[in-house]
Short mmCIF file of C-alpha atoms and ligand atoms in Angstrom, two decimals:
data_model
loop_
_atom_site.label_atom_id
_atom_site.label_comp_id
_atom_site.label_asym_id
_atom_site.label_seq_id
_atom_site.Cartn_x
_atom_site.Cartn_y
_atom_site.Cartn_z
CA UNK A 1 73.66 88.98 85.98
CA UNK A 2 72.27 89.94 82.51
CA UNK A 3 69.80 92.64 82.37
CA UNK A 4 70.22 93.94 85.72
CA UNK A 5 71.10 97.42 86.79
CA UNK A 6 74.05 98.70 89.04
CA UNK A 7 72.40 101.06 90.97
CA UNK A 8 75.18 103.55 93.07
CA UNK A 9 75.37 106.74 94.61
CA UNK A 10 77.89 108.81 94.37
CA UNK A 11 79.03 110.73 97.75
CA UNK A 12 81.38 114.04 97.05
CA UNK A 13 80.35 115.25 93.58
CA UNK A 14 84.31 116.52 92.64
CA UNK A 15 86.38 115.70 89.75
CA UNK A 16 86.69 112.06 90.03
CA UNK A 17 82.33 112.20 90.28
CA UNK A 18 82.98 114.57 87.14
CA UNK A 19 85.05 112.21 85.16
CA UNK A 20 83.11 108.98 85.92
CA UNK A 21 79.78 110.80 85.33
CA UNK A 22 81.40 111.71 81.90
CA UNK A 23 82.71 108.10 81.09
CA UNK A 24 79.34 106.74 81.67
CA UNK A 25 77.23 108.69 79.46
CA UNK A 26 79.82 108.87 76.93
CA UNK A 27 80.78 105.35 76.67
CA UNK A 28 77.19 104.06 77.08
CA UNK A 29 76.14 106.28 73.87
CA UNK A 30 79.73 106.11 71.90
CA UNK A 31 80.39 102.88 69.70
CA UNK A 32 83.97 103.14 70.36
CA UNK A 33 85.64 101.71 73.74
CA UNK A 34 88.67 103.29 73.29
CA UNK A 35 89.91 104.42 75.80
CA UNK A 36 87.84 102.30 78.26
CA UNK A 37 90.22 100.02 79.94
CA UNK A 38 88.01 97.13 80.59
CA UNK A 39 84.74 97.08 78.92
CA UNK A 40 83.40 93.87 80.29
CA UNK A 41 83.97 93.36 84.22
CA UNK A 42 81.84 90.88 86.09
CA UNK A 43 79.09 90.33 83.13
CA UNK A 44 78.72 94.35 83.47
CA UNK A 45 79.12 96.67 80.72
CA UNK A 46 79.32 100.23 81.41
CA UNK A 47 75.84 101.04 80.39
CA UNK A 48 74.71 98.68 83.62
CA UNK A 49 75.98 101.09 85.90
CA UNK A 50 73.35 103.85 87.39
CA UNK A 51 74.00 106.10 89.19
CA UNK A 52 70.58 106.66 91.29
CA UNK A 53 71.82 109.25 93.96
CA UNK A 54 74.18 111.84 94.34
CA UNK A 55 75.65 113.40 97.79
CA UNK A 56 77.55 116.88 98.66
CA UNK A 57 77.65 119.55 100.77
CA UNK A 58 78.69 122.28 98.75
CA UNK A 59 75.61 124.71 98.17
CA UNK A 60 76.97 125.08 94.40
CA UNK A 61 76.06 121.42 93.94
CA UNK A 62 73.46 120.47 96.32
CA UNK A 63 69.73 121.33 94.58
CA UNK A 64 71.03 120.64 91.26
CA UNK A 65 70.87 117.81 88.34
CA UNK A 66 74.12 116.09 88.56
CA UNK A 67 74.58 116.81 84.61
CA UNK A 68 74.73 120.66 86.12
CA UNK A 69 76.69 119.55 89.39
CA UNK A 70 79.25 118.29 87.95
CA UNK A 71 80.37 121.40 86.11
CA UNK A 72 79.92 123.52 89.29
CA UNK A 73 82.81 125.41 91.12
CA UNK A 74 84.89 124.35 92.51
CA UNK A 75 84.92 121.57 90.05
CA UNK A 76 87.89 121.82 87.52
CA UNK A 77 88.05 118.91 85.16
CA UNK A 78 87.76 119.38 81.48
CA UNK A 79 84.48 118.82 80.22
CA UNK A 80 84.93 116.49 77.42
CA UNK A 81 81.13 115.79 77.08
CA UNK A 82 77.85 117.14 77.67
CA UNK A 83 75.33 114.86 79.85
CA UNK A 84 71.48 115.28 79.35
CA UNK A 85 69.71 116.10 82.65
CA UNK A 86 69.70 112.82 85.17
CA UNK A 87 67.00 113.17 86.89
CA UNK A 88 69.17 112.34 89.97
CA UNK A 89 69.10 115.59 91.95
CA UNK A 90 72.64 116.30 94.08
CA UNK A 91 71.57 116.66 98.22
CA UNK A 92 73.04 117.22 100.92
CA UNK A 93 75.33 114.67 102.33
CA UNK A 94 76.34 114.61 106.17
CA UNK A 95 79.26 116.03 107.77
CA UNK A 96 81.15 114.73 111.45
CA UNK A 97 84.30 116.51 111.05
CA UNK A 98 85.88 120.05 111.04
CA UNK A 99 87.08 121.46 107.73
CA UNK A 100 90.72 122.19 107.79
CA UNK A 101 91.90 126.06 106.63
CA UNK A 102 92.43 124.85 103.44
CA UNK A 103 88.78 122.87 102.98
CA UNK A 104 86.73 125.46 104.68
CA UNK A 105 88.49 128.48 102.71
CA UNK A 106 87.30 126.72 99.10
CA UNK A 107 83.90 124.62 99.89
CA UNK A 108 80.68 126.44 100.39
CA UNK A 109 78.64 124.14 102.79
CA UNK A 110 74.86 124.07 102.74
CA UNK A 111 73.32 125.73 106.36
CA UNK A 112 71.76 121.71 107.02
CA UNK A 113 73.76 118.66 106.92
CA UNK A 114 71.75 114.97 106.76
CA UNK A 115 71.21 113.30 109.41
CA UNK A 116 70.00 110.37 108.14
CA UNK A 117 72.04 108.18 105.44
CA UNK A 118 70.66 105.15 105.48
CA UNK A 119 67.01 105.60 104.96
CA UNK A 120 68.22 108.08 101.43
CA UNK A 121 70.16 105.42 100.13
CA UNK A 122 67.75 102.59 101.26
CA UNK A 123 64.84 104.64 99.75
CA UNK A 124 66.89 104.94 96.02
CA UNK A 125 67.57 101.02 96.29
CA UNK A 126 71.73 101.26 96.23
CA UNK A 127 73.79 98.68 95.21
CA UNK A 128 77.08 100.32 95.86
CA UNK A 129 78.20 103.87 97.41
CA UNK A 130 81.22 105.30 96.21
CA UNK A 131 82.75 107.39 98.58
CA UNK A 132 85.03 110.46 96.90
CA UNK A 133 84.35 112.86 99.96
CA UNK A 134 87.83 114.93 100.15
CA UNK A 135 90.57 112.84 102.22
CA UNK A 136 90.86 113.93 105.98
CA UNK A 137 87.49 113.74 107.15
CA UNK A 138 88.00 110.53 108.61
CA UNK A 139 85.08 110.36 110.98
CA UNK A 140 82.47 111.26 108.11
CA UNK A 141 84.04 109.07 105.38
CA UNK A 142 83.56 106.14 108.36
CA UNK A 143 80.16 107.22 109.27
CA UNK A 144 79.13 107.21 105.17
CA UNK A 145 80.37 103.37 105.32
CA UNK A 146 78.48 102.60 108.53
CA UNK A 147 74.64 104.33 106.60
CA UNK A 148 75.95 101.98 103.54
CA UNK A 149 75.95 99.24 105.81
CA UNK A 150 73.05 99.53 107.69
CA UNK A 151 71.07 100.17 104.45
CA UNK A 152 72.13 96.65 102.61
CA UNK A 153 74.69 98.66 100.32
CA UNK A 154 78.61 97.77 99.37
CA UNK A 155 80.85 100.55 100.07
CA UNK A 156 84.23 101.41 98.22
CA UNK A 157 86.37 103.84 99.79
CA UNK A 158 88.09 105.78 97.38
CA UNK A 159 89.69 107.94 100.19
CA UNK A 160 92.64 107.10 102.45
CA UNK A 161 90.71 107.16 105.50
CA UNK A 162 90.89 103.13 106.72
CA UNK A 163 87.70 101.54 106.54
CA UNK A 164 88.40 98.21 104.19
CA UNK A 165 91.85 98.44 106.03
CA UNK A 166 89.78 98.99 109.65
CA UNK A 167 88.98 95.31 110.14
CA UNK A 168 85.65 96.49 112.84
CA UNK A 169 84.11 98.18 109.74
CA UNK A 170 85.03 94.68 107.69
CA UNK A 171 83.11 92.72 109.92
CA UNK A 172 80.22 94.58 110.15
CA UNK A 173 80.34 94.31 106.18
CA UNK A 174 80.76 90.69 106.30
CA UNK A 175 77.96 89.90 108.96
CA UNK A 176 75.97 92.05 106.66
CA UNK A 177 77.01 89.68 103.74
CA UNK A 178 78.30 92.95 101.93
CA UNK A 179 81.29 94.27 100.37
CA UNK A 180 83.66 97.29 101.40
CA UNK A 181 86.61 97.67 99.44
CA UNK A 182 89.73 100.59 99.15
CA UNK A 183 91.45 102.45 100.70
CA UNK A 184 92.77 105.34 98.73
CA UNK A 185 92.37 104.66 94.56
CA UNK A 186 95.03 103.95 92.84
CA UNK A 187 95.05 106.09 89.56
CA UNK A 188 95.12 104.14 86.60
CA UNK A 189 98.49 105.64 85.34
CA UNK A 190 98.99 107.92 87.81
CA UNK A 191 102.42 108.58 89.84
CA UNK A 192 101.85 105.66 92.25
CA UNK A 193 100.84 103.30 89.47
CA UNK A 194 104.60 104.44 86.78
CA UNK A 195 106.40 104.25 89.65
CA UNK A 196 105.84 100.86 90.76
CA UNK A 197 105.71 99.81 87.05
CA UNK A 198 109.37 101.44 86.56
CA UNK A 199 110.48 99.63 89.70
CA UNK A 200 109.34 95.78 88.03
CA UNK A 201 110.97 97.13 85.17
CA UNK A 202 113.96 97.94 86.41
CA UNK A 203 114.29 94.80 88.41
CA UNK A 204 113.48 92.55 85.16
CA UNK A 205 116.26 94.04 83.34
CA UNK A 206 118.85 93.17 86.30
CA UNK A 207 119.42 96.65 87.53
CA UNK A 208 119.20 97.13 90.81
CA UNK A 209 117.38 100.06 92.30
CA UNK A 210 119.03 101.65 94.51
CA UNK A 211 116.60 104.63 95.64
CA UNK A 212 113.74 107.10 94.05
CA UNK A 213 112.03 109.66 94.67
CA UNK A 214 108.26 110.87 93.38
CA UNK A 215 107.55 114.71 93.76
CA UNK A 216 103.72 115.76 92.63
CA UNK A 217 102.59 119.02 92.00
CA UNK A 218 98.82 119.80 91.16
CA UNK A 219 95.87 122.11 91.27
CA UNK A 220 92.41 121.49 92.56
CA UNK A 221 90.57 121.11 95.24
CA UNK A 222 92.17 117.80 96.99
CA UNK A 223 95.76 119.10 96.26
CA UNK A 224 94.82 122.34 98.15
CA UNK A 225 93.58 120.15 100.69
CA UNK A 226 97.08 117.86 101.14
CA UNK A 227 98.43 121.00 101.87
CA UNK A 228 97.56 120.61 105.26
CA UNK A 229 100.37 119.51 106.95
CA UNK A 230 98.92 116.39 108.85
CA UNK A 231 97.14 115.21 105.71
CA UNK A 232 100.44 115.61 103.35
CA UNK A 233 102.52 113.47 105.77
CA UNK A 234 99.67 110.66 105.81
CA UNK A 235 99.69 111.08 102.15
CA UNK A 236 103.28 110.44 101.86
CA UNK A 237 103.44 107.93 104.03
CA UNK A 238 100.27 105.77 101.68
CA UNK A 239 102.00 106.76 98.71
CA UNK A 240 105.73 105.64 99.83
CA UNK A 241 104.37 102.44 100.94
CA UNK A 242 102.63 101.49 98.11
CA UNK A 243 105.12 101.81 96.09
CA UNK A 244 107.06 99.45 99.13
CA UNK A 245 105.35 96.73 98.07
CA UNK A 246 107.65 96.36 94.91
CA UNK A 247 110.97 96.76 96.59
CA UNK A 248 113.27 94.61 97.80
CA UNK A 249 115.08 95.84 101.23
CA UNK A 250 117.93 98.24 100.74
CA UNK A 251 116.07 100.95 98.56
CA UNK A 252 115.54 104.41 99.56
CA UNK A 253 111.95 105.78 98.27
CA UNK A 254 110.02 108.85 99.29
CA UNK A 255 106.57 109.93 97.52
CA UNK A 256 104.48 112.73 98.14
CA UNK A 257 102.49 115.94 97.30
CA UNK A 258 104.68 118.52 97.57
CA UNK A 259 103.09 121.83 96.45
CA UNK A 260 99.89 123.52 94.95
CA UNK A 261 99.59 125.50 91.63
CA UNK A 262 96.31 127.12 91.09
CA UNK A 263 96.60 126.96 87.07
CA UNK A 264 97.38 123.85 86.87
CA UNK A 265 93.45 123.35 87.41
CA UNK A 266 92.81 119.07 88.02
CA UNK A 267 96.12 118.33 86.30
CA UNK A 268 99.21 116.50 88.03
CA UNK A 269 102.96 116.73 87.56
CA UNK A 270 104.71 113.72 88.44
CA UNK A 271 108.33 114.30 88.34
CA UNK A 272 110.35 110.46 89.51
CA UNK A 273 113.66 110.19 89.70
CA UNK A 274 115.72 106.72 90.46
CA UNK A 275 119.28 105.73 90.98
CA UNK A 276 120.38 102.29 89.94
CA UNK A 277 123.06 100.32 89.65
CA UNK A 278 124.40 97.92 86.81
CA UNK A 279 127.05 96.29 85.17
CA UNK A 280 130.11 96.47 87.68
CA UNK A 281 128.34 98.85 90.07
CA UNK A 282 127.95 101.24 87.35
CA UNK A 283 125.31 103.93 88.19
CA UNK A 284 122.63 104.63 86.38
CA UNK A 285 120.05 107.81 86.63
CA UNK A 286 116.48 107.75 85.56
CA UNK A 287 114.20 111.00 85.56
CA UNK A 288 110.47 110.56 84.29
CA UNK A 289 107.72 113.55 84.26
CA UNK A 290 104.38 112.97 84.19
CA UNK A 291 101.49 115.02 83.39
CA UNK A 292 97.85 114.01 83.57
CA UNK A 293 94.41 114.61 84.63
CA UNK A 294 93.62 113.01 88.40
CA UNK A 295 89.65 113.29 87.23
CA UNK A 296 90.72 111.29 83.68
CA UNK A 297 92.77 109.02 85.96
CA UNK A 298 90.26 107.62 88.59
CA UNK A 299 87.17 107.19 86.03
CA UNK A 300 88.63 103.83 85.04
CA UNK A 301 89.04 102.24 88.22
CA UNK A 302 86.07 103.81 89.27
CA UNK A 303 83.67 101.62 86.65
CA UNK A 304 85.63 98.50 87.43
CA UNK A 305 85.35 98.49 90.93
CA UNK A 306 82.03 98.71 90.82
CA UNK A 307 81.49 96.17 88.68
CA UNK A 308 83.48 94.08 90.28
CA UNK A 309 81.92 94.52 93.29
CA UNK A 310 78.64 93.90 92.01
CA UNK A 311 79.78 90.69 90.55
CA UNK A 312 81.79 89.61 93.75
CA UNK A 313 78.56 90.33 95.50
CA UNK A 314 76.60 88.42 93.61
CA UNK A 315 79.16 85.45 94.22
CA UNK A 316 78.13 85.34 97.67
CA UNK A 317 81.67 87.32 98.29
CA UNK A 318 81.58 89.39 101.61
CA UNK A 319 83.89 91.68 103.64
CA UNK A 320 86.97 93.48 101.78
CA UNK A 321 87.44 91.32 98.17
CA UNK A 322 91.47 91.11 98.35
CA UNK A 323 91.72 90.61 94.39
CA UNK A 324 89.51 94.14 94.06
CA UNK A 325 91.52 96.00 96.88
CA UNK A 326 94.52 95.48 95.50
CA UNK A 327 93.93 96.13 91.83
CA UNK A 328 91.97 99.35 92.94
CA UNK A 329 93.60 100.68 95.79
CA UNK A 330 96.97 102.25 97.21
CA UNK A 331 96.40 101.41 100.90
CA UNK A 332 95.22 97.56 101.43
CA UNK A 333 95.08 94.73 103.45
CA UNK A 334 97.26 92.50 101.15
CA UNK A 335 100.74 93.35 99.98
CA UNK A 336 100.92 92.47 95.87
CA UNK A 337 102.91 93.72 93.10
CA UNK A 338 100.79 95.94 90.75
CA UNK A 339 101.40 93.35 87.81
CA UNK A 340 100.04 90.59 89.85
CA UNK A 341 97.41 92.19 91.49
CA UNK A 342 96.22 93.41 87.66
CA UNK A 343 96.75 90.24 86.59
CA UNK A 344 94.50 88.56 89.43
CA UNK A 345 91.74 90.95 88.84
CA UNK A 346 91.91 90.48 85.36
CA UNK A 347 91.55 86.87 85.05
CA UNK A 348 88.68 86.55 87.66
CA UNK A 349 87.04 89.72 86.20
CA UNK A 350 87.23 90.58 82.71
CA UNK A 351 87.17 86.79 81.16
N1 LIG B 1 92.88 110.15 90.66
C1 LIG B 1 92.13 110.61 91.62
O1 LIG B 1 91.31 111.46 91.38
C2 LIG B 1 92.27 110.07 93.02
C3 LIG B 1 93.34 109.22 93.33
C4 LIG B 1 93.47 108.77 94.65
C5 LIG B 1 92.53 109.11 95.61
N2 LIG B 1 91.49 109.92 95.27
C6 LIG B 1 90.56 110.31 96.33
O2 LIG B 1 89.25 110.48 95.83
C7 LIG B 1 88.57 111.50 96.59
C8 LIG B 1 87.92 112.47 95.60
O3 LIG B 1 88.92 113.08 94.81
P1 LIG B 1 88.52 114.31 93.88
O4 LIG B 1 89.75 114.71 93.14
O5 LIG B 1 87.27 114.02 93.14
O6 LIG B 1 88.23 115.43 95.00
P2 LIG B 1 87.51 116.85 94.82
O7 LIG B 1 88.18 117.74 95.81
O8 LIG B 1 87.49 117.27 93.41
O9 LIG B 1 86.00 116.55 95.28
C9 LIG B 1 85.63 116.25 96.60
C10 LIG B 1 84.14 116.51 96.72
O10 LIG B 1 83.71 116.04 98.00
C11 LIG B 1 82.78 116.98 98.51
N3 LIG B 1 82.66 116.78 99.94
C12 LIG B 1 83.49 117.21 100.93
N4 LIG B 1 83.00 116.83 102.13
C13 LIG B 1 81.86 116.15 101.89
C14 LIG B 1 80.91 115.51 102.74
N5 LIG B 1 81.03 115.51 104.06
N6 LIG B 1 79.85 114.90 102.15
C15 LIG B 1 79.69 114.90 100.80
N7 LIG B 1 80.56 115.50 99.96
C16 LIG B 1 81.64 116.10 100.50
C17 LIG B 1 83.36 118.33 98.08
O11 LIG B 1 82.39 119.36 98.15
C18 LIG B 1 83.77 118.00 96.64
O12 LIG B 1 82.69 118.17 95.76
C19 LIG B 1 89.62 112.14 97.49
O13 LIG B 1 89.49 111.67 98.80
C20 LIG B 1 90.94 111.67 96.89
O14 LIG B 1 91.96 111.53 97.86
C21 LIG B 1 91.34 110.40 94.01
#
């Protein structure tokens, strides 16, 4: 709709918040899109997205401008670009689970936790709430979606946590003629993402895959947090079938976190490794390693989605948008390829 504003808050003010933060302000007041994937989606450029409010509860980011916030420990993206002060002030968010070892050893929470949701993000007039809380605090990332509900708002869930997978929390959405999209982002060229690419690959050029494996090591605050032991194995068990969703039956694949290294600050090493066969059952060994930024990595996806959503909304589209999920989001209702579910986005988005 020309001229009109996305207005979102942000809930969990972390790397990804730090990256897309970044992205706006410097692609808004840069000429040059490189770098931006899409710089059009839904009628939106990136300079119609707002962000109007700002959740945490970390006391090193709650009571300050976001352009401050998102610098604060234990943030540990690169800053690539300094942001004039917002005006949007961070405060605190709410909070229905326990912090595992890991969570509670690293995150400083405030002494007061919201109660009320709803009646913030009614009172800043949100379009869309994007929810990149850290993964395993399932109840809390459900009861953000439920406040985004209630106060006329489209949710996307960035975390792995089902709520555009729960299909309660859908219908609520839909009666509510709203949208809620996820679960668990896809990175735009993260380990997930290469290795399902590699897979079409593989398959177009008549080699037949016969297993792989995807091992990632990282540093900050969420990869500290898959070390607990519950959360890695959910992880891996997203992650492996994502990637799935490209294979025929008869491959082997395992994906997962596998370790934490403090200096490796936000960055990710992917290392994939796949055995194939060819020509007369001749074998053939691929090994790939990745290195790059999970803040860098989400702040792509992050401005489509919204825009996307926006638009979709606008439509008169309600519940979980299938053609969003999927381009978006590792864990979803529908089962695509990654080409086709890029493709499909695409083409109804970015015309
Ligand atoms: N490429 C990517 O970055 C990527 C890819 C896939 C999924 N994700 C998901 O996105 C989410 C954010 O990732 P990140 O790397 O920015 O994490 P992060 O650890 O850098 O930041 C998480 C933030 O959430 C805050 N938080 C924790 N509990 C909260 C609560 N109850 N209310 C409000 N804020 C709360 C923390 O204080 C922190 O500021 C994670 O769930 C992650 O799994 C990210």
């Amino acid at each position: 709709m020309p001229g009109k504003r996305i207005r979102v808050a942000l809930i969990g003010i972390g790397n990804s918040a730090s990256t897309t933060i970044q992205g706006l302000f410097y692609y808004s007041s840069n000429r040059s899109s490189e770098g931006l994937w899409h710089p059009v989606v839904g009628g939106y450029g990136v300079e119609d997205i707002e962000v109007a409010a700002a959740l945490d509860i970390d006391e090193r980011k709650v009571g300050r401008d976001l352009s401050e916030a998102i610098f604060s420990e234990p943030n540990a993206v690169e800053k690539r670009f300094t942001i004039p002060k917002t005006g949007v002030v961070v405060e605190e968010g709410l909070l229905e689970d326990a912090l595992n070892p890991y969570l509670s050893s690293t995150i400083k929470p405030v002494k007061q936790f919201r109660k009320n949701v709803a009646d913030y993000l009614r009172s800043r007039s949100i379009d869309v709430v994007v929810n990149l809380i850290s993964s395993g605090l399932d109840k809390t990332s459900i009861a953000y979606a439920e406040a985004a509900c209630e106060a006329g708002a489209s949710f996307v869930n960035t975390t792995p946590t089902s709520v555009a997978t729960d299909p309660n929390i859908v219908e609520k959405f839909r009666s509510m003629r709203l949208i809620v999209v996820g679960d668990d982002l896809m990175s735009q060229l993260g380990g997930t993402a290469l290795h399902r690419g590699l897979v079409a690959f593989l398959k177009s050029r008549g080699v037949k895959p016969v297993r792989s494996y995807q091992l990632d090591v990282g540093g900050g605050l969420e990869t500290l947090n898959t070390m607990y032991e519950d959360l890695r194995d959910f992880k891996k068990q997203v992650k492996t079938s994502s990637i799935a969703e490209e294979v025929n039956e008869g491959w082997e694949v395992v994906s997962g976190t596998t370790d934490y290294v403090d200096f490796l600050g936000n960055n990710r090493v992917t290392y994939l490794q796949f055995n194939a066969t060819g020509f007369m059952g001749s074998s053939l060994i691929i090994n790939v390693n990745l290195r790059s930024s999970d803040g860098m990595n989400a702040g792509n996806i992050i401005l489509d989605v919204v825009r996307a959503v926006a638009k979709a909304r606008e439509e008169g589209s309600s519940g979980n948008v299938n053609e969003i999920s999927n381009y978006g989001f590792k864990k979803t209702l529908e089962k695509k390829r990654v080409s086709d579910a890029t493709i499909l986005f695409q083409s109804k988005y970015c015309r």
